[in-house]
């Protein structure tokens, strides 16, 4: 073992007129987004009367500047200059607003059985997509779904309702529903109760989590959505002034504004450090909620300019309870990689030279052989395991505090790379950030353990790439995340696609903006 330490510079991003900056806040405020933006596509908003009104007010805030009144807080919470300054065009008022009856929505969110509860709530928000939005002269580029906090809370994966609005009637039907589900799996035709219509089991086709379900079902309408809780849009004096104890308005505007810009079809920044002909693939796995013997694999491909594309493989026995890891068989790995290569070749991208596979579970020899067999001979393929090392060593910065007991308590600088061997190292993607002059985390910085399992690559270059990929999260405006985009959103993709296994494959979208 030959330990070496490297301090990797904070990767820069490219903004308007080819200018670069480390921090997206600086780049957008000074130079605007990459590419020319003359206008923002129309959007619609769906919510209760309260939610729609909150969104109307929020649009006015997005087009106005905001900053913490305490100047000392403006370094970690940068001032927001207004949408037109940051993104090149004003954010428009909603083209159409669709109101949901608040009492009916509340009643649905308190249904006793969780599958029926999430299905009923999602139907309220999907009704305009089916009946009203298609009648517009042109489809909007984005839909905003404003959700009451109680509704969102009640419709999470493991939520429990203490006092059901339906008196537990929905739960009483579940034995019959489950029987029909089993009959369907075995190919039998279930007729329901003796003299009654069969019980509808459509709601069992989707996730019991509202967010996962609606993001999956709305893909059929080819319109990305942004889910916003009403509390996020509530602006008190404490929030507006950026006083301690709350997430400042300026930060909320930066984060939501960036996500909306990306989902509207624009990229706020590019990656000037990325090498041409290189693509990064993150492997995501998820166990079937109804059959713990089966799992599915999804892949996210990111190009050198930040474009993201999603692929989905087949369900199979990919999970091992003995090792706690997921691995494809050779044939499935080949098929998944073949789809990735074909898609890359069909895009306006430089000739492919290198492919880097990132996986939390790692990649075994048989799996890698399948991936390798689908790659052209002149394309380098490297398999890398990337995951947080919570059980390994930690680093602290040395200092000369007069009291020895208080020395070494400051976190290391973000970008510190501890090279343990030629194929393994620890990358601290969280830690002290000089640009904001603080560490913005809550725990001792946990490093990413990076291991080159297959193929040949420079481990330091691999670490630099991964540090750069922590800056490609267009769902917020951050100096850098703790994980690269290839693995950070692997769970999100799995939650949406793989938690809704009965969603027709023709409705699945390859665009990354549908998943975040």
Short mmCIF file of C-alpha atoms in Angstrom, two decimals:
data_model
loop_
_atom_site.label_atom_id
_atom_site.label_comp_id
_atom_site.label_asym_id
_atom_site.label_seq_id
_atom_site.Cartn_x
_atom_site.Cartn_y
_atom_site.Cartn_z
CA UNK A 1 0.00 0.00 0.00
CA UNK A 2 1.47 3.36 -1.05
CA UNK A 3 -0.53 6.21 0.44
CA UNK A 4 -0.47 9.52 -1.41
CA UNK A 5 -2.58 12.64 -0.93
CA UNK A 6 -3.87 14.96 -3.64
CA UNK A 7 -5.83 18.19 -3.39
CA UNK A 8 -8.08 18.33 -6.43
CA UNK A 9 -9.14 21.82 -7.49
CA UNK A 10 -12.85 22.59 -7.41
CA UNK A 11 -14.02 21.83 -10.98
CA UNK A 12 -15.21 24.84 -12.95
CA UNK A 13 -18.44 25.08 -14.95
CA UNK A 14 -19.08 26.89 -18.22
CA UNK A 15 -21.74 29.59 -18.47
CA UNK A 16 -22.77 32.28 -20.96
CA UNK A 17 -20.22 33.50 -23.51
CA UNK A 18 -17.92 30.62 -22.58
CA UNK A 19 -17.12 32.10 -19.17
CA UNK A 20 -16.29 29.77 -16.29
CA UNK A 21 -16.80 29.80 -12.53
CA UNK A 22 -16.57 27.27 -9.72
CA UNK A 23 -19.89 28.14 -8.11
CA UNK A 24 -23.13 27.97 -10.16
CA UNK A 25 -24.46 30.98 -8.21
CA UNK A 26 -21.51 33.09 -9.39
CA UNK A 27 -21.62 31.85 -12.97
CA UNK A 28 -25.34 32.41 -13.44
CA UNK A 29 -25.39 35.80 -11.70
CA UNK A 30 -22.39 37.12 -13.66
CA UNK A 31 -22.68 35.46 -17.07
CA UNK A 32 -26.10 33.81 -17.35
CA UNK A 33 -26.73 30.26 -18.56
CA UNK A 34 -24.83 28.47 -21.26
CA UNK A 35 -26.42 29.01 -24.65
CA UNK A 36 -28.87 31.70 -25.74
CA UNK A 37 -32.24 31.84 -23.98
CA UNK A 38 -34.81 34.29 -25.36
CA UNK A 39 -37.91 32.99 -23.60
CA UNK A 40 -39.18 30.26 -21.30
CA UNK A 41 -41.83 27.82 -22.50
CA UNK A 42 -45.33 28.11 -21.04
CA UNK A 43 -46.22 26.09 -17.98
CA UNK A 44 -49.42 25.15 -16.15
CA UNK A 45 -50.07 24.86 -12.43
CA UNK A 46 -52.28 22.29 -10.66
CA UNK A 47 -53.28 22.54 -7.01
CA UNK A 48 -55.93 23.64 -4.55
CA UNK A 49 -57.06 27.27 -4.67
CA UNK A 50 -54.51 27.97 -1.93
CA UNK A 51 -51.75 26.21 -3.85
CA UNK A 52 -52.49 28.01 -7.11
CA UNK A 53 -52.49 31.38 -5.35
CA UNK A 54 -49.18 30.57 -3.67
CA UNK A 55 -47.66 29.69 -7.02
CA UNK A 56 -48.88 32.94 -8.62
CA UNK A 57 -47.12 34.86 -5.84
CA UNK A 58 -44.02 32.69 -6.15
CA UNK A 59 -43.66 33.58 -9.84
CA UNK A 60 -43.52 37.25 -8.85
CA UNK A 61 -40.79 36.41 -6.33
CA UNK A 62 -38.77 34.46 -8.91
CA UNK A 63 -38.59 37.56 -11.08
CA UNK A 64 -37.40 39.74 -8.19
CA UNK A 65 -34.05 39.81 -6.32
CA UNK A 66 -33.69 38.39 -2.80
CA UNK A 67 -30.89 38.29 -0.23
CA UNK A 68 -30.23 37.63 3.44
CA UNK A 69 -30.28 40.89 5.40
CA UNK A 70 -27.27 39.70 7.41
CA UNK A 71 -24.32 40.22 5.06
CA UNK A 72 -22.32 37.55 6.88
CA UNK A 73 -24.86 34.93 5.74
CA UNK A 74 -24.60 35.91 2.09
CA UNK A 75 -21.47 33.89 1.46
CA UNK A 76 -23.03 30.49 2.21
CA UNK A 77 -26.45 31.76 1.00
CA UNK A 78 -25.62 33.89 -2.10
CA UNK A 79 -28.01 36.69 -3.11
CA UNK A 80 -30.47 35.88 -5.88
CA UNK A 81 -30.50 38.51 -8.67
CA UNK A 82 -33.87 37.72 -10.27
CA UNK A 83 -34.74 35.16 -12.93
CA UNK A 84 -33.98 37.25 -16.00
CA UNK A 85 -30.50 38.16 -14.74
CA UNK A 86 -29.65 34.58 -13.74
CA UNK A 87 -31.32 32.65 -16.57
CA UNK A 88 -31.65 35.10 -19.44
CA UNK A 89 -35.45 35.50 -19.50
CA UNK A 90 -38.29 36.22 -17.10
CA UNK A 91 -40.22 33.30 -15.69
CA UNK A 92 -43.77 33.64 -17.11
CA UNK A 93 -47.04 33.48 -15.25
CA UNK A 94 -48.77 30.10 -15.70
CA UNK A 95 -50.50 29.69 -19.03
CA UNK A 96 -53.37 27.86 -17.32
CA UNK A 97 -54.30 27.10 -13.70
CA UNK A 98 -56.28 23.99 -12.73
CA UNK A 99 -57.87 23.93 -9.28
CA UNK A 100 -58.46 20.78 -7.25
CA UNK A 101 -61.24 20.67 -4.67
CA UNK A 102 -59.38 20.91 -1.36
CA UNK A 103 -61.88 18.89 0.64
CA UNK A 104 -61.98 16.06 -1.90
CA UNK A 105 -58.19 15.99 -2.03
CA UNK A 106 -57.99 15.88 1.76
CA UNK A 107 -60.55 13.04 1.90
CA UNK A 108 -58.51 11.05 -0.63
CA UNK A 109 -55.31 11.62 1.31
CA UNK A 110 -56.88 10.01 4.42
CA UNK A 111 -58.10 6.79 2.77
CA UNK A 112 -57.08 3.90 5.00
CA UNK A 113 -55.31 1.62 2.51
CA UNK A 114 -52.02 3.10 1.25
CA UNK A 115 -52.19 1.88 -2.38
CA UNK A 116 -55.70 3.24 -2.83
CA UNK A 117 -54.76 6.46 -1.00
CA UNK A 118 -51.83 7.28 -3.29
CA UNK A 119 -53.80 6.27 -6.39
CA UNK A 120 -56.75 8.51 -5.48
CA UNK A 121 -54.53 11.52 -4.74
CA UNK A 122 -52.56 11.06 -7.95
CA UNK A 123 -55.81 10.92 -9.93
CA UNK A 124 -56.73 14.41 -8.73
CA UNK A 125 -53.52 15.82 -10.21
CA UNK A 126 -53.65 13.70 -13.36
CA UNK A 127 -57.22 14.63 -14.30
CA UNK A 128 -56.17 17.87 -16.10
CA UNK A 129 -53.56 15.93 -18.12
CA UNK A 130 -56.22 13.55 -19.40
CA UNK A 131 -59.17 15.88 -19.93
CA UNK A 132 -58.03 19.50 -20.24
CA UNK A 133 -54.38 20.02 -21.16
CA UNK A 134 -54.67 18.10 -24.48
CA UNK A 135 -57.28 20.66 -25.60
CA UNK A 136 -54.84 23.57 -25.37
CA UNK A 137 -53.52 25.08 -28.58
CA UNK A 138 -50.04 23.83 -27.70
CA UNK A 139 -48.74 21.57 -24.96
CA UNK A 140 -46.97 23.31 -22.08
CA UNK A 141 -43.32 22.59 -21.47
CA UNK A 142 -43.83 21.93 -17.77
CA UNK A 143 -46.53 21.32 -15.17
CA UNK A 144 -46.27 22.50 -11.57
CA UNK A 145 -48.06 20.35 -8.99
CA UNK A 146 -48.51 22.23 -5.71
CA UNK A 147 -49.27 19.74 -2.93
CA UNK A 148 -50.55 20.49 0.60
CA UNK A 149 -48.05 19.33 3.18
CA UNK A 150 -50.49 16.97 4.93
CA UNK A 151 -51.36 15.32 1.62
CA UNK A 152 -47.69 14.80 0.78
CA UNK A 153 -47.00 13.43 4.27
CA UNK A 154 -49.88 10.94 4.13
CA UNK A 155 -48.85 9.57 0.74
CA UNK A 156 -45.29 8.51 1.33
CA UNK A 157 -44.08 4.91 1.09
CA UNK A 158 -44.64 3.95 4.73
CA UNK A 159 -47.23 6.54 5.79
CA UNK A 160 -50.00 5.48 8.16
CA UNK A 161 -53.34 7.24 8.62
CA UNK A 162 -54.66 7.12 12.19
CA UNK A 163 -58.26 8.14 11.42
CA UNK A 164 -59.20 6.99 7.89
CA UNK A 165 -61.72 9.09 6.00
CA UNK A 166 -63.36 5.95 4.60
CA UNK A 167 -63.70 4.17 7.93
CA UNK A 168 -61.24 1.48 6.81
CA UNK A 169 -63.62 0.33 4.04
CA UNK A 170 -60.73 0.24 1.59
CA UNK A 171 -58.76 -2.11 3.83
CA UNK A 172 -61.70 -4.51 4.07
CA UNK A 173 -61.54 -5.01 0.29
CA UNK A 174 -57.84 -5.89 0.28
CA UNK A 175 -58.24 -9.68 0.76
CA UNK A 176 -60.36 -9.79 -2.40
CA UNK A 177 -57.96 -7.46 -4.21
CA UNK A 178 -54.97 -9.59 -3.25
CA UNK A 179 -56.79 -12.71 -4.43
CA UNK A 180 -57.40 -11.12 -7.81
CA UNK A 181 -53.76 -10.06 -8.03
CA UNK A 182 -52.67 -13.66 -7.43
CA UNK A 183 -55.22 -14.92 -9.98
CA UNK A 184 -53.86 -12.49 -12.55
CA UNK A 185 -50.29 -13.68 -11.91
CA UNK A 186 -51.37 -17.28 -12.43
CA UNK A 187 -53.32 -16.43 -15.58
CA UNK A 188 -56.76 -17.07 -14.11
CA UNK A 189 -59.77 -14.82 -14.72
CA UNK A 190 -61.20 -13.52 -11.45
CA UNK A 191 -64.88 -12.64 -11.37
CA UNK A 192 -64.89 -10.95 -7.96
CA UNK A 193 -67.72 -11.50 -5.48
CA UNK A 194 -70.59 -13.83 -6.36
CA UNK A 195 -73.26 -11.33 -7.48
CA UNK A 196 -71.18 -8.16 -7.69
CA UNK A 197 -68.93 -6.47 -10.18
CA UNK A 198 -65.27 -7.50 -9.84
CA UNK A 199 -63.28 -5.23 -7.55
CA UNK A 200 -61.00 -2.89 -9.52
CA UNK A 201 -57.35 -3.59 -8.80
CA UNK A 202 -55.81 -0.93 -11.05
CA UNK A 203 -54.43 0.94 -8.04
CA UNK A 204 -52.23 -2.07 -7.24
CA UNK A 205 -50.32 -1.47 -10.48
CA UNK A 206 -48.55 1.58 -9.06
CA UNK A 207 -46.39 2.61 -6.14
CA UNK A 208 -48.08 3.53 -2.83
CA UNK A 209 -45.83 6.60 -2.78
CA UNK A 210 -47.53 9.62 -4.39
CA UNK A 211 -44.34 11.19 -5.76
CA UNK A 212 -43.07 7.99 -7.33
CA UNK A 213 -46.48 7.16 -8.78
CA UNK A 214 -47.37 10.48 -10.37
CA UNK A 215 -43.92 10.93 -11.92
CA UNK A 216 -44.29 7.53 -13.55
CA UNK A 217 -47.90 7.93 -14.73
CA UNK A 218 -47.44 11.45 -16.10
CA UNK A 219 -44.81 10.25 -18.58
CA UNK A 220 -47.62 9.08 -20.85
CA UNK A 221 -48.48 12.76 -21.47
CA UNK A 222 -44.89 13.75 -22.37
CA UNK A 223 -44.86 16.67 -19.94
CA UNK A 224 -42.32 16.80 -17.08
CA UNK A 225 -43.62 17.91 -13.70
CA UNK A 226 -42.27 19.74 -10.68
CA UNK A 227 -43.80 18.79 -7.34
CA UNK A 228 -43.73 21.59 -4.78
CA UNK A 229 -45.09 21.51 -1.24
CA UNK A 230 -47.20 24.49 -0.21
CA UNK A 231 -44.88 25.20 2.74
CA UNK A 232 -42.00 25.76 0.32
CA UNK A 233 -43.94 28.61 -1.29
CA UNK A 234 -44.96 30.25 1.99
CA UNK A 235 -42.84 33.36 2.52
CA UNK A 236 -42.62 34.77 6.03
CA UNK A 237 -40.49 37.76 7.03
CA UNK A 238 -38.03 35.31 8.57
CA UNK A 239 -37.73 33.46 5.24
CA UNK A 240 -37.56 36.62 3.13
CA UNK A 241 -34.83 38.15 5.28
CA UNK A 242 -32.86 34.93 5.52
CA UNK A 243 -32.86 34.93 9.29
CA UNK A 244 -31.36 31.96 11.20
CA UNK A 245 -33.61 28.92 11.60
CA UNK A 246 -35.04 28.76 8.06
CA UNK A 247 -33.93 28.05 4.53
CA UNK A 248 -33.61 31.60 3.09
CA UNK A 249 -35.83 32.75 0.24
CA UNK A 250 -32.76 33.43 -1.88
CA UNK A 251 -31.66 29.79 -1.61
CA UNK A 252 -35.15 28.49 -2.39
CA UNK A 253 -35.30 30.69 -5.48
CA UNK A 254 -31.88 29.53 -6.68
CA UNK A 255 -32.69 25.84 -6.23
CA UNK A 256 -36.20 25.79 -7.63
CA UNK A 257 -35.33 28.24 -10.39
CA UNK A 258 -32.50 26.02 -11.61
CA UNK A 259 -34.69 22.89 -11.58
CA UNK A 260 -37.45 24.63 -13.53
CA UNK A 261 -34.97 25.98 -16.08
CA UNK A 262 -33.62 22.49 -16.76
CA UNK A 263 -37.05 20.85 -16.92
CA UNK A 264 -38.16 23.53 -19.38
CA UNK A 265 -35.58 22.24 -21.85
CA UNK A 266 -32.45 24.28 -21.08
CA UNK A 267 -29.12 23.50 -19.46
CA UNK A 268 -27.92 26.15 -16.98
CA UNK A 269 -24.23 25.18 -17.29
CA UNK A 270 -21.85 22.80 -19.06
CA UNK A 271 -18.74 20.86 -18.11
CA UNK A 272 -15.64 22.29 -19.81
CA UNK A 273 -13.41 19.75 -18.07
CA UNK A 274 -15.11 16.70 -19.58
CA UNK A 275 -13.12 14.87 -22.25
CA UNK A 276 -14.63 14.37 -25.70
CA UNK A 277 -15.88 10.91 -26.53
CA UNK A 278 -16.29 9.95 -22.88
CA UNK A 279 -19.56 8.91 -21.29
CA UNK A 280 -20.37 7.95 -17.71
CA UNK A 281 -22.95 5.30 -16.88
CA UNK A 282 -24.52 4.85 -13.45
CA UNK A 283 -26.11 1.47 -12.71
CA UNK A 284 -29.25 1.50 -10.56
CA UNK A 285 -30.99 -1.53 -9.08
CA UNK A 286 -34.25 -1.97 -7.23
CA UNK A 287 -35.96 -5.00 -5.73
CA UNK A 288 -39.53 -5.63 -6.86
CA UNK A 289 -41.74 -4.50 -3.95
CA UNK A 290 -44.00 -7.51 -4.48
CA UNK A 291 -41.37 -10.16 -5.12
CA UNK A 292 -38.13 -9.90 -3.18
CA UNK A 293 -36.59 -12.58 -5.38
CA UNK A 294 -36.67 -10.29 -8.40
CA UNK A 295 -34.95 -6.98 -9.16
CA UNK A 296 -34.53 -4.71 -12.13
CA UNK A 297 -31.57 -2.71 -13.39
CA UNK A 298 -31.64 0.78 -14.86
CA UNK A 299 -28.75 2.73 -16.36
CA UNK A 300 -28.20 6.47 -16.52
CA UNK A 301 -25.84 7.72 -19.20
CA UNK A 302 -24.26 11.17 -18.91
CA UNK A 303 -22.34 12.74 -21.77
CA UNK A 304 -19.50 15.23 -21.65
CA UNK A 305 -21.93 18.16 -22.00
CA UNK A 306 -24.18 17.06 -19.13
CA UNK A 307 -26.99 15.41 -21.11
CA UNK A 308 -28.62 12.54 -19.23
CA UNK A 309 -30.40 9.51 -20.75
CA UNK A 310 -32.15 6.69 -18.85
CA UNK A 311 -32.31 3.02 -19.88
CA UNK A 312 -34.21 0.19 -18.20
CA UNK A 313 -33.29 -3.49 -18.31
CA UNK A 314 -35.25 -6.60 -17.45
CA UNK A 315 -36.45 -7.98 -14.13
CA UNK A 316 -34.48 -10.98 -12.94
CA UNK A 317 -32.79 -12.62 -9.92
CA UNK A 318 -30.15 -9.92 -9.72
CA UNK A 319 -30.13 -9.50 -5.93
CA UNK A 320 -28.21 -11.74 -3.53
CA UNK A 321 -29.37 -11.67 0.10
CA UNK A 322 -26.08 -13.34 1.05
CA UNK A 323 -23.84 -10.54 -0.28
CA UNK A 324 -26.40 -7.72 -0.26
CA UNK A 325 -25.34 -6.82 -3.81
CA UNK A 326 -26.94 -6.71 -7.25
CA UNK A 327 -25.38 -8.27 -10.35
CA UNK A 328 -26.73 -8.90 -13.85
CA UNK A 329 -26.08 -12.08 -15.80
CA UNK A 330 -23.80 -11.80 -18.82
CA UNK A 331 -26.58 -11.69 -21.41
CA UNK A 332 -28.57 -8.97 -19.63
CA UNK A 333 -25.43 -6.88 -19.14
CA UNK A 334 -24.70 -7.19 -22.86
CA UNK A 335 -28.24 -6.12 -23.82
CA UNK A 336 -28.19 -3.11 -21.49
CA UNK A 337 -24.81 -1.89 -22.77
CA UNK A 338 -25.81 -2.48 -26.38
CA UNK A 339 -28.77 -0.12 -25.90
CA UNK A 340 -26.48 2.48 -24.37
CA UNK A 341 -23.98 2.27 -27.25
CA UNK A 342 -26.69 2.44 -29.91
CA UNK A 343 -28.24 5.49 -28.26
CA UNK A 344 -24.88 7.23 -27.94
CA UNK A 345 -24.08 6.62 -31.62
CA UNK A 346 -27.44 8.11 -32.58
CA UNK A 347 -26.77 11.35 -30.73
CA UNK A 348 -24.87 14.43 -31.86
CA UNK A 349 -21.77 13.46 -29.91
CA UNK A 350 -18.07 12.90 -30.73
CA UNK A 351 -17.01 9.33 -31.57
CA UNK A 352 -17.09 7.24 -28.43
CA UNK A 353 -13.66 6.51 -26.92
CA UNK A 354 -14.19 5.68 -23.25
CA UNK A 355 -17.04 4.38 -21.08
CA UNK A 356 -16.91 4.53 -17.28
CA UNK A 357 -19.38 2.34 -15.37
CA UNK A 358 -20.25 3.51 -11.85
CA UNK A 359 -22.06 1.16 -9.46
CA UNK A 360 -22.57 1.08 -5.71
CA UNK A 361 -22.75 -2.72 -5.71
CA UNK A 362 -19.67 -3.14 -7.82
CA UNK A 363 -19.38 -5.23 -10.98
CA UNK A 364 -18.35 -8.90 -11.07
CA UNK A 365 -16.31 -10.58 -13.82
CA UNK A 366 -19.21 -12.22 -15.64
CA UNK A 367 -21.20 -9.00 -15.58
CA UNK A 368 -18.26 -6.97 -16.89
CA UNK A 369 -17.68 -9.52 -19.66
CA UNK A 370 -21.27 -8.95 -20.79
CA UNK A 371 -20.78 -5.19 -20.82
CA UNK A 372 -17.44 -5.57 -22.61
CA UNK A 373 -18.91 -7.79 -25.35
CA UNK A 374 -21.32 -5.01 -26.35
CA UNK A 375 -18.60 -2.35 -26.66
CA UNK A 376 -16.65 -1.79 -29.90
CA UNK A 377 -13.07 -3.00 -29.72
CA UNK A 378 -11.67 0.53 -29.92
CA UNK A 379 -13.73 1.74 -26.93
CA UNK A 380 -12.14 1.55 -23.48
CA UNK A 381 -14.47 0.24 -20.76
CA UNK A 382 -13.74 0.73 -17.06
CA UNK A 383 -15.83 -0.65 -14.19
CA UNK A 384 -15.74 1.38 -10.96
CA UNK A 385 -17.40 0.84 -7.60
CA UNK A 386 -18.40 4.17 -6.04
CA UNK A 387 -20.00 4.28 -2.62
CA UNK A 388 -19.77 6.14 0.66
CA UNK A 389 -17.33 4.57 3.11
CA UNK A 390 -19.01 5.07 6.48
CA UNK A 391 -16.89 2.46 8.25
CA UNK A 392 -13.48 3.53 7.00
CA UNK A 393 -10.92 6.11 8.14
CA UNK A 394 -11.56 9.84 8.46
CA UNK A 395 -9.34 12.83 7.92
CA UNK A 396 -9.22 16.14 9.80
CA UNK A 397 -7.32 19.32 9.08
CA UNK A 398 -4.31 20.05 11.27
CA UNK A 399 -4.32 23.37 13.10
CA UNK A 400 -2.35 25.11 15.84
CA UNK A 401 -5.07 25.75 18.38
CA UNK A 402 -3.47 26.68 21.71
CA UNK A 403 -5.45 23.92 23.43
CA UNK A 404 -4.23 20.52 22.14
CA UNK A 405 -7.60 18.89 22.90
CA UNK A 406 -9.31 21.20 20.38
CA UNK A 407 -6.89 20.60 17.52
CA UNK A 408 -7.87 18.62 14.45
CA UNK A 409 -11.62 19.17 14.73
CA UNK A 410 -12.04 21.00 11.42
CA UNK A 411 -13.09 18.96 8.36
CA UNK A 412 -10.74 18.48 5.43
CA UNK A 413 -11.12 20.57 2.28
CA UNK A 414 -13.57 19.24 -0.31
CA UNK A 415 -11.54 17.65 -3.09
CA UNK A 416 -9.02 15.92 -0.83
CA UNK A 417 -8.12 12.56 -2.41
CA UNK A 418 -6.37 9.86 -0.43
CA UNK A 419 -4.82 7.43 -2.92
CA UNK A 420 -4.42 4.11 -1.11
CA UNK A 421 -3.31 1.99 -4.10
CA UNK A 422 -3.09 2.36 -7.87
CA UNK A 423 -6.72 1.20 -8.14
CA UNK A 424 -8.34 2.43 -4.94
CA UNK A 425 -8.71 5.67 -3.02
CA UNK A 426 -10.93 7.82 -0.81
CA UNK A 427 -12.36 11.05 -2.23
CA UNK A 428 -13.76 13.67 0.15
CA UNK A 429 -16.53 15.28 -1.86
CA UNK A 430 -17.89 16.94 1.27
CA UNK A 431 -15.85 19.09 3.61
CA UNK A 432 -14.68 22.68 3.99
CA UNK A 433 -15.47 24.71 0.87
CA UNK A 434 -13.20 27.75 0.44
CA UNK A 435 -15.72 29.54 -1.82
CA UNK A 436 -18.31 29.70 0.96
CA UNK A 437 -15.70 29.71 3.77
CA UNK A 438 -17.44 26.97 5.75
CA UNK A 439 -18.41 23.33 5.90
CA UNK A 440 -22.11 23.08 5.09
CA UNK A 441 -22.67 19.56 6.43
CA UNK A 442 -23.89 18.08 9.72
CA UNK A 443 -21.58 15.10 10.24
CA UNK A 444 -17.89 14.32 9.98
CA UNK A 445 -17.26 14.26 6.20
CA UNK A 446 -17.73 10.76 4.81
CA UNK A 447 -15.49 9.97 1.82
CA UNK A 448 -16.41 8.14 -1.34
CA UNK A 449 -14.56 4.86 -1.68
CA UNK A 450 -13.51 4.60 -5.34
CA UNK A 451 -12.26 1.27 -6.66
CA UNK A 452 -11.29 0.43 -10.24
CA UNK A 453 -12.55 -3.15 -10.48
CA UNK A 454 -12.16 -3.75 -14.21
CA UNK A 455 -10.26 -2.10 -17.04
CA UNK A 456 -7.39 0.33 -16.90
CA UNK A 457 -7.50 3.96 -15.80
CA UNK A 458 -5.57 6.50 -13.75
CA UNK A 459 -7.19 6.50 -10.31
CA UNK A 460 -6.47 10.22 -9.84
CA UNK A 461 -8.16 11.04 -13.15
CA UNK A 462 -11.10 8.87 -12.13
CA UNK A 463 -11.36 10.85 -8.88
CA UNK A 464 -11.26 14.14 -10.81
CA UNK A 465 -14.08 12.96 -13.07
CA UNK A 466 -16.20 11.88 -10.12
CA UNK A 467 -15.62 15.20 -8.35
CA UNK A 468 -16.76 16.96 -11.52
CA UNK A 469 -19.87 14.78 -11.73
CA UNK A 470 -20.91 16.03 -8.28
CA UNK A 471 -21.64 19.37 -9.99
CA UNK A 472 -24.11 18.07 -12.60
CA UNK A 473 -27.22 18.03 -10.42
CA UNK A 474 -29.54 20.40 -12.30
CA UNK A 475 -32.26 19.80 -9.72
CA UNK A 476 -30.68 22.41 -7.45
CA UNK A 477 -28.06 25.13 -7.47
CA UNK A 478 -25.18 23.88 -5.33
CA UNK A 479 -21.42 24.28 -5.35
CA UNK A 480 -21.11 20.49 -5.26
CA UNK A 481 -22.93 17.41 -3.98
CA UNK A 482 -21.53 14.59 -1.87
CA UNK A 483 -22.11 11.98 -4.62
CA UNK A 484 -21.68 12.07 -8.40
CA UNK A 485 -24.84 12.35 -10.45
CA UNK A 486 -24.26 8.82 -11.79
CA UNK A 487 -24.99 7.26 -8.38
CA UNK A 488 -26.84 10.03 -6.53
CA UNK A 489 -30.00 9.64 -8.61
CA UNK A 490 -29.79 5.92 -9.22
CA UNK A 491 -32.28 5.37 -6.38
CA UNK A 492 -34.62 8.04 -7.76
CA UNK A 493 -34.75 6.41 -11.18
CA UNK A 494 -35.37 3.04 -9.56
CA UNK A 495 -38.08 4.42 -7.30
CA UNK A 496 -40.05 5.86 -10.21
CA UNK A 497 -39.69 3.27 -12.96
CA UNK A 498 -39.10 0.09 -11.04
CA UNK A 499 -41.64 0.81 -8.28
CA UNK A 500 -44.33 0.99 -10.98
CA UNK A 501 -43.63 -2.26 -12.85
CA UNK A 502 -47.00 -2.37 -14.63
CA UNK A 503 -46.45 1.01 -16.32
CA UNK A 504 -46.36 0.30 -20.10
CA UNK A 505 -42.83 0.47 -21.43
CA UNK A 506 -43.98 2.64 -24.31
CA UNK A 507 -44.67 5.36 -21.74
CA UNK A 508 -41.20 5.30 -20.17
CA UNK A 509 -39.16 8.35 -21.10
CA UNK A 510 -35.39 8.39 -21.64
CA UNK A 511 -35.03 12.05 -20.64
CA UNK A 512 -33.51 12.54 -17.21
CA UNK A 513 -35.73 15.56 -16.48
CA UNK A 514 -38.72 13.25 -15.97
CA UNK A 515 -37.09 11.58 -12.96
CA UNK A 516 -35.86 14.45 -10.78
#
